[in-house]
């Protein structure tokens, strides 16, 4: 009896153990199959083509930042060209190179014979005959290198625009609208070079009716400077819009007024800078070296000395200096008003900083201009004043970029 029960117990236990073993084996098999399927799916994801959402479109935010930095760098090179051109003008070096060749003039004279040949060519033109007839070869080398450096800087600006533009175009960094802008900027660089030579030619022409100091046409000088400033502003604006996200501001009547005020102020700053080209072209800074009055009068007697009267605005040194003074004071007044108007509004932090720097630079620029006038236009101070006009224009463009509307 006892043996029969023991046999029955052992048989049942073995049967249950067998079922448990079979269940465990089945579970292990299912686990192994699940792991195999998981590995296969992982391998497929890793080895297969990337899915559509993971693909990066071009252009994008990263490429926009790259293009924006490139344009800001190019605008910096344009500033260098403007400043160097101003120094070249102030040192009366702009007419030292009497030829224009895109490639051949990139190498300055090397031997003494080549320098003598270049100096001989310079002696045939009015500036040497009237102004520099006692100049020696070392003095000629100085003015030659000043003009040569200015022209080589212009070529550097051209390469800085054209070569990266071709690379970015090939990589697909430009949208359709951006392609048009880039083509315009590169074309403007080429136009600027031609306009520079056209300006220089006006100072190399013989003028039998005049024995005054030879100088380039103030009209062409203004066009040359104006085109450089347009190139600078366009590059700076495009770079800012690519790199600085538009501020989220609710459109209101006061904000619209502030935007119009800022645009008008920026236009006045640009016009004031252009009037400085006429001052430089006519040496009008040496006519009346007193402030706030011109000599002992608020309005000098010879302000309308030329006929017809309209001619005075562009060719009478007294009128040109008077106009530049009025435009400078007008710009300072407008910027001060813009600053005070903006203080009464809730604006983003960057916009407040830009407007504050614009106001600070305006007062600095006026101080530089008055000092340049009272000290009879010393070259370092005059060059600083001209650089200040570009800095003022820079802050004006920055303010406009911060106040621009959100893209729809």
Short mmCIF file of C-alpha atoms in Angstrom, two decimals:
data_model
loop_
_atom_site.label_atom_id
_atom_site.label_comp_id
_atom_site.label_asym_id
_atom_site.label_seq_id
_atom_site.Cartn_x
_atom_site.Cartn_y
_atom_site.Cartn_z
CA UNK A 1 0.00 0.00 0.00
CA UNK A 2 2.73 2.35 0.98
CA UNK A 3 4.78 1.46 -2.05
CA UNK A 4 1.79 2.03 -4.32
CA UNK A 5 1.24 5.59 -2.96
CA UNK A 6 4.92 6.45 -3.26
CA UNK A 7 4.97 5.26 -6.88
CA UNK A 8 1.91 7.36 -7.66
CA UNK A 9 3.44 10.50 -6.06
CA UNK A 10 6.73 10.17 -7.96
CA UNK A 11 4.88 9.65 -11.25
CA UNK A 12 2.73 12.76 -10.72
CA UNK A 13 5.72 14.88 -9.74
CA UNK A 14 7.65 13.84 -12.82
CA UNK A 15 4.65 14.60 -15.00
CA UNK A 16 4.30 18.11 -13.49
CA UNK A 17 8.04 18.70 -13.79
CA UNK A 18 7.88 17.65 -17.42
CA UNK A 19 5.06 20.09 -18.11
CA UNK A 20 6.99 22.85 -16.31
CA UNK A 21 10.08 22.05 -18.30
CA UNK A 22 8.13 22.16 -21.54
CA UNK A 23 6.54 25.50 -20.58
CA UNK A 24 9.95 26.98 -19.70
CA UNK A 25 11.40 25.73 -22.96
CA UNK A 26 8.53 27.28 -24.88
CA UNK A 27 9.01 30.64 -23.08
CA UNK A 28 12.75 30.59 -23.79
CA UNK A 29 12.03 29.90 -27.45
CA UNK A 30 9.60 32.84 -27.65
CA UNK A 31 12.13 35.13 -25.96
CA UNK A 32 14.86 34.03 -28.38
CA UNK A 33 12.58 34.69 -31.42
CA UNK A 34 11.64 38.16 -30.07
CA UNK A 35 15.32 39.08 -29.62
CA UNK A 36 16.10 37.95 -33.17
CA UNK A 37 13.25 40.05 -34.58
CA UNK A 38 14.42 43.07 -32.52
CA UNK A 39 18.00 42.78 -33.78
CA UNK A 40 16.82 42.44 -37.37
CA UNK A 41 14.68 45.57 -37.07
CA UNK A 42 17.59 47.50 -35.53
CA UNK A 43 19.91 46.42 -38.32
CA UNK A 44 17.34 47.49 -40.90
CA UNK A 45 17.00 50.96 -39.34
CA UNK A 46 20.76 51.43 -39.14
CA UNK A 47 21.58 50.11 -42.59
CA UNK A 48 18.55 51.35 -44.47
CA UNK A 49 18.09 54.81 -46.04
CA UNK A 50 17.27 57.70 -43.65
CA UNK A 51 13.61 58.39 -43.18
CA UNK A 52 12.12 61.55 -44.65
CA UNK A 53 11.65 63.49 -41.36
CA UNK A 54 15.36 63.05 -40.55
CA UNK A 55 16.50 64.62 -43.84
CA UNK A 56 17.90 68.18 -43.43
CA UNK A 57 16.59 70.74 -45.89
CA UNK A 58 18.89 73.40 -47.37
CA UNK A 59 18.82 76.32 -46.75
CA UNK A 60 18.03 76.18 -43.04
CA UNK A 61 18.72 78.12 -39.86
CA UNK A 62 22.34 76.94 -39.72
CA UNK A 63 23.11 77.90 -43.32
CA UNK A 64 21.36 81.24 -42.82
CA UNK A 65 23.73 81.98 -39.95
CA UNK A 66 26.71 81.08 -42.13
CA UNK A 67 25.53 83.35 -44.96
CA UNK A 68 24.73 86.09 -42.44
CA UNK A 69 28.25 85.98 -40.98
CA UNK A 70 29.71 86.08 -44.49
CA UNK A 71 27.72 89.20 -45.36
CA UNK A 72 28.64 90.91 -42.10
CA UNK A 73 32.29 90.12 -42.81
CA UNK A 74 31.96 91.57 -46.31
CA UNK A 75 30.36 94.72 -44.92
CA UNK A 76 33.33 95.05 -42.57
CA UNK A 77 35.68 94.92 -45.56
CA UNK A 78 33.62 97.64 -47.25
CA UNK A 79 34.10 99.82 -44.16
CA UNK A 80 37.84 99.28 -44.49
CA UNK A 81 37.67 100.39 -48.13
CA UNK A 82 35.71 103.54 -47.20
CA UNK A 83 38.14 104.48 -44.43
CA UNK A 84 41.19 103.75 -46.57
CA UNK A 85 39.68 105.77 -49.40
CA UNK A 86 39.17 108.69 -47.02
CA UNK A 87 42.78 108.56 -45.87
CA UNK A 88 43.91 108.36 -49.49
CA UNK A 89 41.89 111.48 -50.23
CA UNK A 90 43.16 113.34 -47.16
CA UNK A 91 46.80 112.57 -48.01
CA UNK A 92 46.16 113.64 -51.65
CA UNK A 93 47.31 110.24 -52.91
CA UNK A 94 44.39 109.32 -55.13
CA UNK A 95 45.88 110.64 -58.39
CA UNK A 96 49.29 108.99 -58.03
CA UNK A 97 48.37 105.97 -60.19
CA UNK A 98 47.53 107.31 -63.63
CA UNK A 99 46.64 103.92 -65.20
CA UNK A 100 44.00 101.33 -64.40
CA UNK A 101 44.56 97.64 -65.10
CA UNK A 102 42.65 94.92 -63.32
CA UNK A 103 45.56 92.47 -63.06
CA UNK A 104 48.76 94.15 -64.22
CA UNK A 105 48.76 96.89 -61.58
CA UNK A 106 48.47 94.37 -58.75
CA UNK A 107 52.27 94.22 -58.69
CA UNK A 108 53.86 97.57 -57.76
CA UNK A 109 57.18 98.68 -59.29
CA UNK A 110 60.08 96.53 -58.11
CA UNK A 111 63.28 98.08 -59.43
CA UNK A 112 64.49 101.65 -59.32
CA UNK A 113 64.05 101.89 -63.09
CA UNK A 114 60.39 100.87 -62.82
CA UNK A 115 59.82 103.47 -60.10
CA UNK A 116 61.41 106.16 -62.25
CA UNK A 117 59.20 105.17 -65.18
CA UNK A 118 56.07 105.35 -63.00
CA UNK A 119 57.16 108.71 -61.60
CA UNK A 120 57.74 110.02 -65.12
CA UNK A 121 54.17 109.13 -66.07
CA UNK A 122 52.87 110.96 -62.99
CA UNK A 123 54.84 114.10 -63.96
CA UNK A 124 52.78 114.45 -67.13
CA UNK A 125 49.55 115.18 -65.25
CA UNK A 126 48.19 118.35 -63.64
CA UNK A 127 48.66 117.37 -60.00
CA UNK A 128 52.43 117.23 -60.35
CA UNK A 129 52.65 120.31 -62.57
CA UNK A 130 50.54 122.55 -60.32
CA UNK A 131 50.76 121.10 -56.82
CA UNK A 132 53.67 118.65 -56.49
CA UNK A 133 56.28 119.98 -58.90
CA UNK A 134 58.94 119.81 -56.14
CA UNK A 135 58.09 116.22 -55.16
CA UNK A 136 60.95 113.69 -55.07
CA UNK A 137 60.85 109.94 -55.67
CA UNK A 138 60.51 108.82 -52.01
CA UNK A 139 57.55 111.17 -51.55
CA UNK A 140 55.98 109.80 -54.72
CA UNK A 141 56.42 106.25 -53.43
CA UNK A 142 54.38 107.13 -50.33
CA UNK A 143 51.35 108.47 -52.22
CA UNK A 144 51.66 105.66 -54.78
CA UNK A 145 51.51 102.97 -52.09
CA UNK A 146 48.52 104.69 -50.48
CA UNK A 147 46.52 104.52 -53.70
CA UNK A 148 47.85 101.04 -54.54
CA UNK A 149 46.72 99.78 -51.11
CA UNK A 150 43.27 101.26 -51.65
CA UNK A 151 42.90 99.59 -55.04
CA UNK A 152 44.17 96.24 -53.75
CA UNK A 153 41.71 96.43 -50.86
CA UNK A 154 38.96 96.94 -53.41
CA UNK A 155 40.03 93.76 -55.19
CA UNK A 156 39.98 91.92 -51.84
CA UNK A 157 36.41 93.10 -51.31
CA UNK A 158 35.45 91.77 -54.74
CA UNK A 159 36.94 88.34 -54.04
CA UNK A 160 35.30 88.23 -50.60
CA UNK A 161 31.91 88.65 -52.24
CA UNK A 162 32.27 86.58 -55.41
CA UNK A 163 34.15 83.44 -54.32
CA UNK A 164 32.01 82.55 -51.25
CA UNK A 165 28.87 83.46 -53.20
CA UNK A 166 29.77 80.90 -55.87
CA UNK A 167 30.46 78.25 -53.20
CA UNK A 168 27.23 78.89 -51.28
CA UNK A 169 25.25 78.91 -54.52
CA UNK A 170 26.64 75.51 -55.46
CA UNK A 171 25.89 74.11 -51.99
CA UNK A 172 22.27 75.31 -52.19
CA UNK A 173 22.47 77.79 -49.30
CA UNK A 174 20.43 80.47 -51.09
CA UNK A 175 16.70 80.77 -51.54
CA UNK A 176 15.37 82.18 -54.81
CA UNK A 177 15.03 85.68 -53.36
CA UNK A 178 18.47 85.45 -51.77
CA UNK A 179 20.02 84.53 -55.12
CA UNK A 180 18.73 87.80 -56.58
CA UNK A 181 20.17 89.77 -53.66
CA UNK A 182 23.56 88.09 -53.94
CA UNK A 183 23.74 88.72 -57.68
CA UNK A 184 22.92 92.37 -57.03
CA UNK A 185 25.63 92.70 -54.38
CA UNK A 186 28.31 91.06 -56.54
CA UNK A 187 27.34 93.19 -59.53
CA UNK A 188 27.49 96.30 -57.37
CA UNK A 189 31.06 95.46 -56.32
CA UNK A 190 32.12 95.39 -59.97
CA UNK A 191 30.27 98.64 -60.66
CA UNK A 192 31.99 100.24 -57.67
CA UNK A 193 35.42 99.49 -59.13
CA UNK A 194 34.53 101.03 -62.49
CA UNK A 195 33.07 104.07 -60.77
CA UNK A 196 36.28 104.52 -58.79
CA UNK A 197 38.36 104.72 -61.95
CA UNK A 198 35.81 107.04 -63.55
CA UNK A 199 36.26 109.31 -60.52
CA UNK A 200 40.07 109.25 -60.73
CA UNK A 201 39.99 110.14 -64.42
CA UNK A 202 38.28 113.44 -63.60
CA UNK A 203 41.34 114.51 -61.61
CA UNK A 204 43.78 113.60 -64.39
CA UNK A 205 42.17 115.79 -67.03
CA UNK A 206 43.83 119.01 -68.16
CA UNK A 207 41.72 122.08 -67.33
CA UNK A 208 43.17 125.04 -69.16
CA UNK A 209 40.61 127.44 -67.71
CA UNK A 210 41.53 126.58 -64.11
CA UNK A 211 44.80 126.84 -62.18
CA UNK A 212 43.30 125.60 -58.93
CA UNK A 213 44.61 122.54 -57.08
CA UNK A 214 43.78 119.47 -59.21
CA UNK A 215 41.09 117.35 -57.60
CA UNK A 216 38.54 114.77 -58.64
CA UNK A 217 35.00 115.82 -59.45
CA UNK A 218 32.96 116.19 -56.27
CA UNK A 219 30.00 114.71 -58.14
CA UNK A 220 31.92 111.55 -59.02
CA UNK A 221 33.40 111.40 -55.51
CA UNK A 222 29.90 111.56 -54.05
CA UNK A 223 28.72 108.83 -56.44
CA UNK A 224 31.71 106.63 -55.53
CA UNK A 225 31.17 107.07 -51.79
CA UNK A 226 27.40 106.75 -52.12
CA UNK A 227 27.63 103.46 -54.00
CA UNK A 228 30.03 102.11 -51.36
CA UNK A 229 27.59 103.08 -48.61
CA UNK A 230 24.68 101.48 -50.49
CA UNK A 231 26.70 98.27 -50.84
CA UNK A 232 27.55 98.42 -47.14
CA UNK A 233 23.99 99.07 -45.98
CA UNK A 234 22.55 96.32 -48.21
CA UNK A 235 25.08 93.75 -46.98
CA UNK A 236 24.64 94.76 -43.35
CA UNK A 237 20.84 94.72 -43.53
CA UNK A 238 20.74 91.29 -45.20
CA UNK A 239 23.25 89.90 -42.71
CA UNK A 240 21.26 91.23 -39.75
CA UNK A 241 17.98 89.81 -41.02
CA UNK A 242 19.57 86.38 -41.46
CA UNK A 243 21.27 86.30 -38.05
CA UNK A 244 18.94 88.27 -35.78
CA UNK A 245 15.46 86.78 -35.34
CA UNK A 246 12.69 89.34 -35.66
CA UNK A 247 11.39 90.60 -32.33
CA UNK A 248 7.85 89.61 -31.40
CA UNK A 249 6.09 92.92 -30.92
CA UNK A 250 2.38 93.58 -31.12
CA UNK A 251 1.66 96.07 -33.89
CA UNK A 252 0.34 99.31 -32.48
CA UNK A 253 0.02 102.89 -33.62
CA UNK A 254 3.01 104.02 -31.54
CA UNK A 255 5.19 101.19 -32.86
CA UNK A 256 4.31 102.09 -36.45
CA UNK A 257 5.21 105.71 -35.69
CA UNK A 258 8.53 104.60 -34.21
CA UNK A 259 9.32 102.54 -37.31
CA UNK A 260 8.60 105.49 -39.62
CA UNK A 261 10.63 107.76 -37.37
CA UNK A 262 13.56 105.32 -37.48
CA UNK A 263 13.41 105.03 -41.27
CA UNK A 264 13.39 108.82 -41.70
CA UNK A 265 16.28 109.18 -39.27
CA UNK A 266 18.30 106.54 -41.10
CA UNK A 267 17.71 108.33 -44.40
CA UNK A 268 18.88 111.61 -42.88
CA UNK A 269 22.05 109.98 -41.54
CA UNK A 270 22.76 108.57 -45.02
CA UNK A 271 22.19 111.98 -46.65
CA UNK A 272 24.52 113.65 -44.14
CA UNK A 273 27.26 111.14 -44.95
CA UNK A 274 26.82 111.85 -48.67
CA UNK A 275 27.11 115.59 -48.09
CA UNK A 276 30.47 114.89 -46.49
CA UNK A 277 31.71 113.74 -49.91
CA UNK A 278 31.07 117.23 -51.30
CA UNK A 279 32.92 118.74 -48.33
CA UNK A 280 35.91 116.49 -49.03
CA UNK A 281 35.76 117.00 -52.80
CA UNK A 282 35.84 120.81 -52.52
CA UNK A 283 38.06 121.00 -49.40
CA UNK A 284 35.16 122.90 -47.88
CA UNK A 285 36.32 122.05 -44.36
CA UNK A 286 39.04 124.69 -44.71
CA UNK A 287 36.71 127.60 -45.58
CA UNK A 288 35.21 128.59 -42.20
CA UNK A 289 36.97 127.04 -39.21
CA UNK A 290 34.73 128.31 -36.44
CA UNK A 291 31.63 127.00 -34.69
CA UNK A 292 28.71 127.55 -34.21
CA UNK A 293 29.00 130.69 -36.35
CA UNK A 294 30.79 130.84 -39.69
CA UNK A 295 33.31 133.58 -38.98
CA UNK A 296 31.13 136.11 -37.13
CA UNK A 297 27.83 135.34 -38.86
CA UNK A 298 25.21 132.61 -38.68
CA UNK A 299 24.72 132.79 -42.45
CA UNK A 300 27.82 133.93 -44.40
CA UNK A 301 27.56 136.54 -47.14
CA UNK A 302 29.00 134.34 -49.90
CA UNK A 303 26.54 131.50 -49.41
CA UNK A 304 24.82 132.36 -52.73
CA UNK A 305 27.82 133.72 -54.62
CA UNK A 306 27.38 131.46 -57.67
CA UNK A 307 24.85 131.77 -60.45
CA UNK A 308 22.48 130.07 -60.93
CA UNK A 309 21.60 129.72 -57.25
CA UNK A 310 21.23 125.93 -57.44
CA UNK A 311 24.90 125.66 -58.38
CA UNK A 312 25.89 126.85 -54.89
CA UNK A 313 24.57 123.66 -53.26
CA UNK A 314 27.10 121.47 -55.07
CA UNK A 315 29.97 123.76 -56.10
CA UNK A 316 30.25 126.61 -53.60
CA UNK A 317 32.53 125.48 -50.71
CA UNK A 318 30.80 127.87 -48.29
CA UNK A 319 27.35 126.54 -49.09
CA UNK A 320 28.56 122.94 -49.03
CA UNK A 321 30.01 123.37 -45.53
CA UNK A 322 26.86 125.19 -44.36
CA UNK A 323 24.64 122.40 -45.69
CA UNK A 324 26.78 119.74 -44.00
CA UNK A 325 26.48 121.58 -40.69
CA UNK A 326 22.70 121.83 -41.00
CA UNK A 327 22.36 118.15 -41.94
CA UNK A 328 24.62 117.09 -39.07
CA UNK A 329 22.63 119.11 -36.52
CA UNK A 330 19.40 117.82 -38.06
CA UNK A 331 20.59 114.21 -37.74
CA UNK A 332 21.55 114.77 -34.11
CA UNK A 333 18.15 116.30 -33.37
CA UNK A 334 16.28 113.46 -35.08
CA UNK A 335 18.27 110.78 -33.27
CA UNK A 336 17.72 112.50 -29.93
CA UNK A 337 13.99 112.63 -30.64
CA UNK A 338 13.99 108.95 -31.63
CA UNK A 339 15.73 108.04 -28.37
CA UNK A 340 13.30 110.03 -26.22
CA UNK A 341 10.28 108.63 -28.09
CA UNK A 342 11.52 105.06 -27.66
CA UNK A 343 12.00 105.49 -23.88
CA UNK A 344 8.24 105.79 -23.49
CA UNK A 345 7.59 102.41 -25.09
CA UNK A 346 8.02 98.78 -24.09
CA UNK A 347 10.64 97.50 -26.50
CA UNK A 348 12.80 94.35 -26.56
CA UNK A 349 16.17 94.66 -24.86
CA UNK A 350 18.20 94.46 -28.08
CA UNK A 351 16.17 97.27 -29.66
CA UNK A 352 16.74 99.51 -26.63
CA UNK A 353 20.48 98.85 -26.73
CA UNK A 354 20.64 99.64 -30.47
CA UNK A 355 18.78 102.95 -30.06
CA UNK A 356 20.93 103.91 -27.07
CA UNK A 357 24.16 103.23 -29.00
CA UNK A 358 22.83 105.20 -31.98
CA UNK A 359 22.24 108.22 -29.75
CA UNK A 360 25.66 107.94 -28.09
CA UNK A 361 27.39 107.66 -31.47
CA UNK A 362 25.50 110.69 -32.81
CA UNK A 363 26.87 112.96 -30.07
CA UNK A 364 30.36 111.50 -30.53
CA UNK A 365 30.20 112.12 -34.26
CA UNK A 366 29.14 115.75 -33.84
CA UNK A 367 32.00 116.29 -31.38
CA UNK A 368 34.45 114.77 -33.89
CA UNK A 369 33.10 116.99 -36.67
CA UNK A 370 33.42 120.19 -34.66
CA UNK A 371 36.93 119.25 -33.53
CA UNK A 372 37.97 118.50 -37.11
CA UNK A 373 36.68 121.89 -38.20
CA UNK A 374 38.28 123.92 -35.40
CA UNK A 375 41.68 122.21 -35.81
CA UNK A 376 41.80 122.83 -39.60
CA UNK A 377 41.14 119.24 -40.70
CA UNK A 378 44.09 117.20 -39.38
CA UNK A 379 44.31 113.91 -41.24
CA UNK A 380 43.93 111.50 -38.25
CA UNK A 381 40.95 113.38 -36.83
CA UNK A 382 39.29 113.81 -40.24
CA UNK A 383 39.69 110.09 -40.94
CA UNK A 384 38.15 109.29 -37.55
CA UNK A 385 35.23 111.61 -38.32
CA UNK A 386 34.63 109.83 -41.62
CA UNK A 387 34.78 106.45 -39.88
CA UNK A 388 32.28 107.80 -37.35
CA UNK A 389 29.78 108.46 -40.11
CA UNK A 390 29.92 104.78 -41.09
CA UNK A 391 29.56 103.73 -37.45
CA UNK A 392 26.52 105.99 -37.11
CA UNK A 393 25.01 104.46 -40.24
CA UNK A 394 25.71 100.99 -38.83
CA UNK A 395 23.71 101.67 -35.67
CA UNK A 396 20.88 103.15 -37.73
CA UNK A 397 20.68 99.94 -39.80
CA UNK A 398 20.77 97.87 -36.61
CA UNK A 399 17.86 99.85 -35.16
CA UNK A 400 15.83 99.27 -38.32
CA UNK A 401 16.60 95.55 -38.20
CA UNK A 402 15.43 95.31 -34.59
CA UNK A 403 12.18 97.19 -35.34
CA UNK A 404 11.30 95.27 -38.51
CA UNK A 405 8.01 93.42 -38.78
CA UNK A 406 7.72 89.71 -38.15
CA UNK A 407 7.68 87.74 -41.44
CA UNK A 408 4.30 86.26 -42.25
#
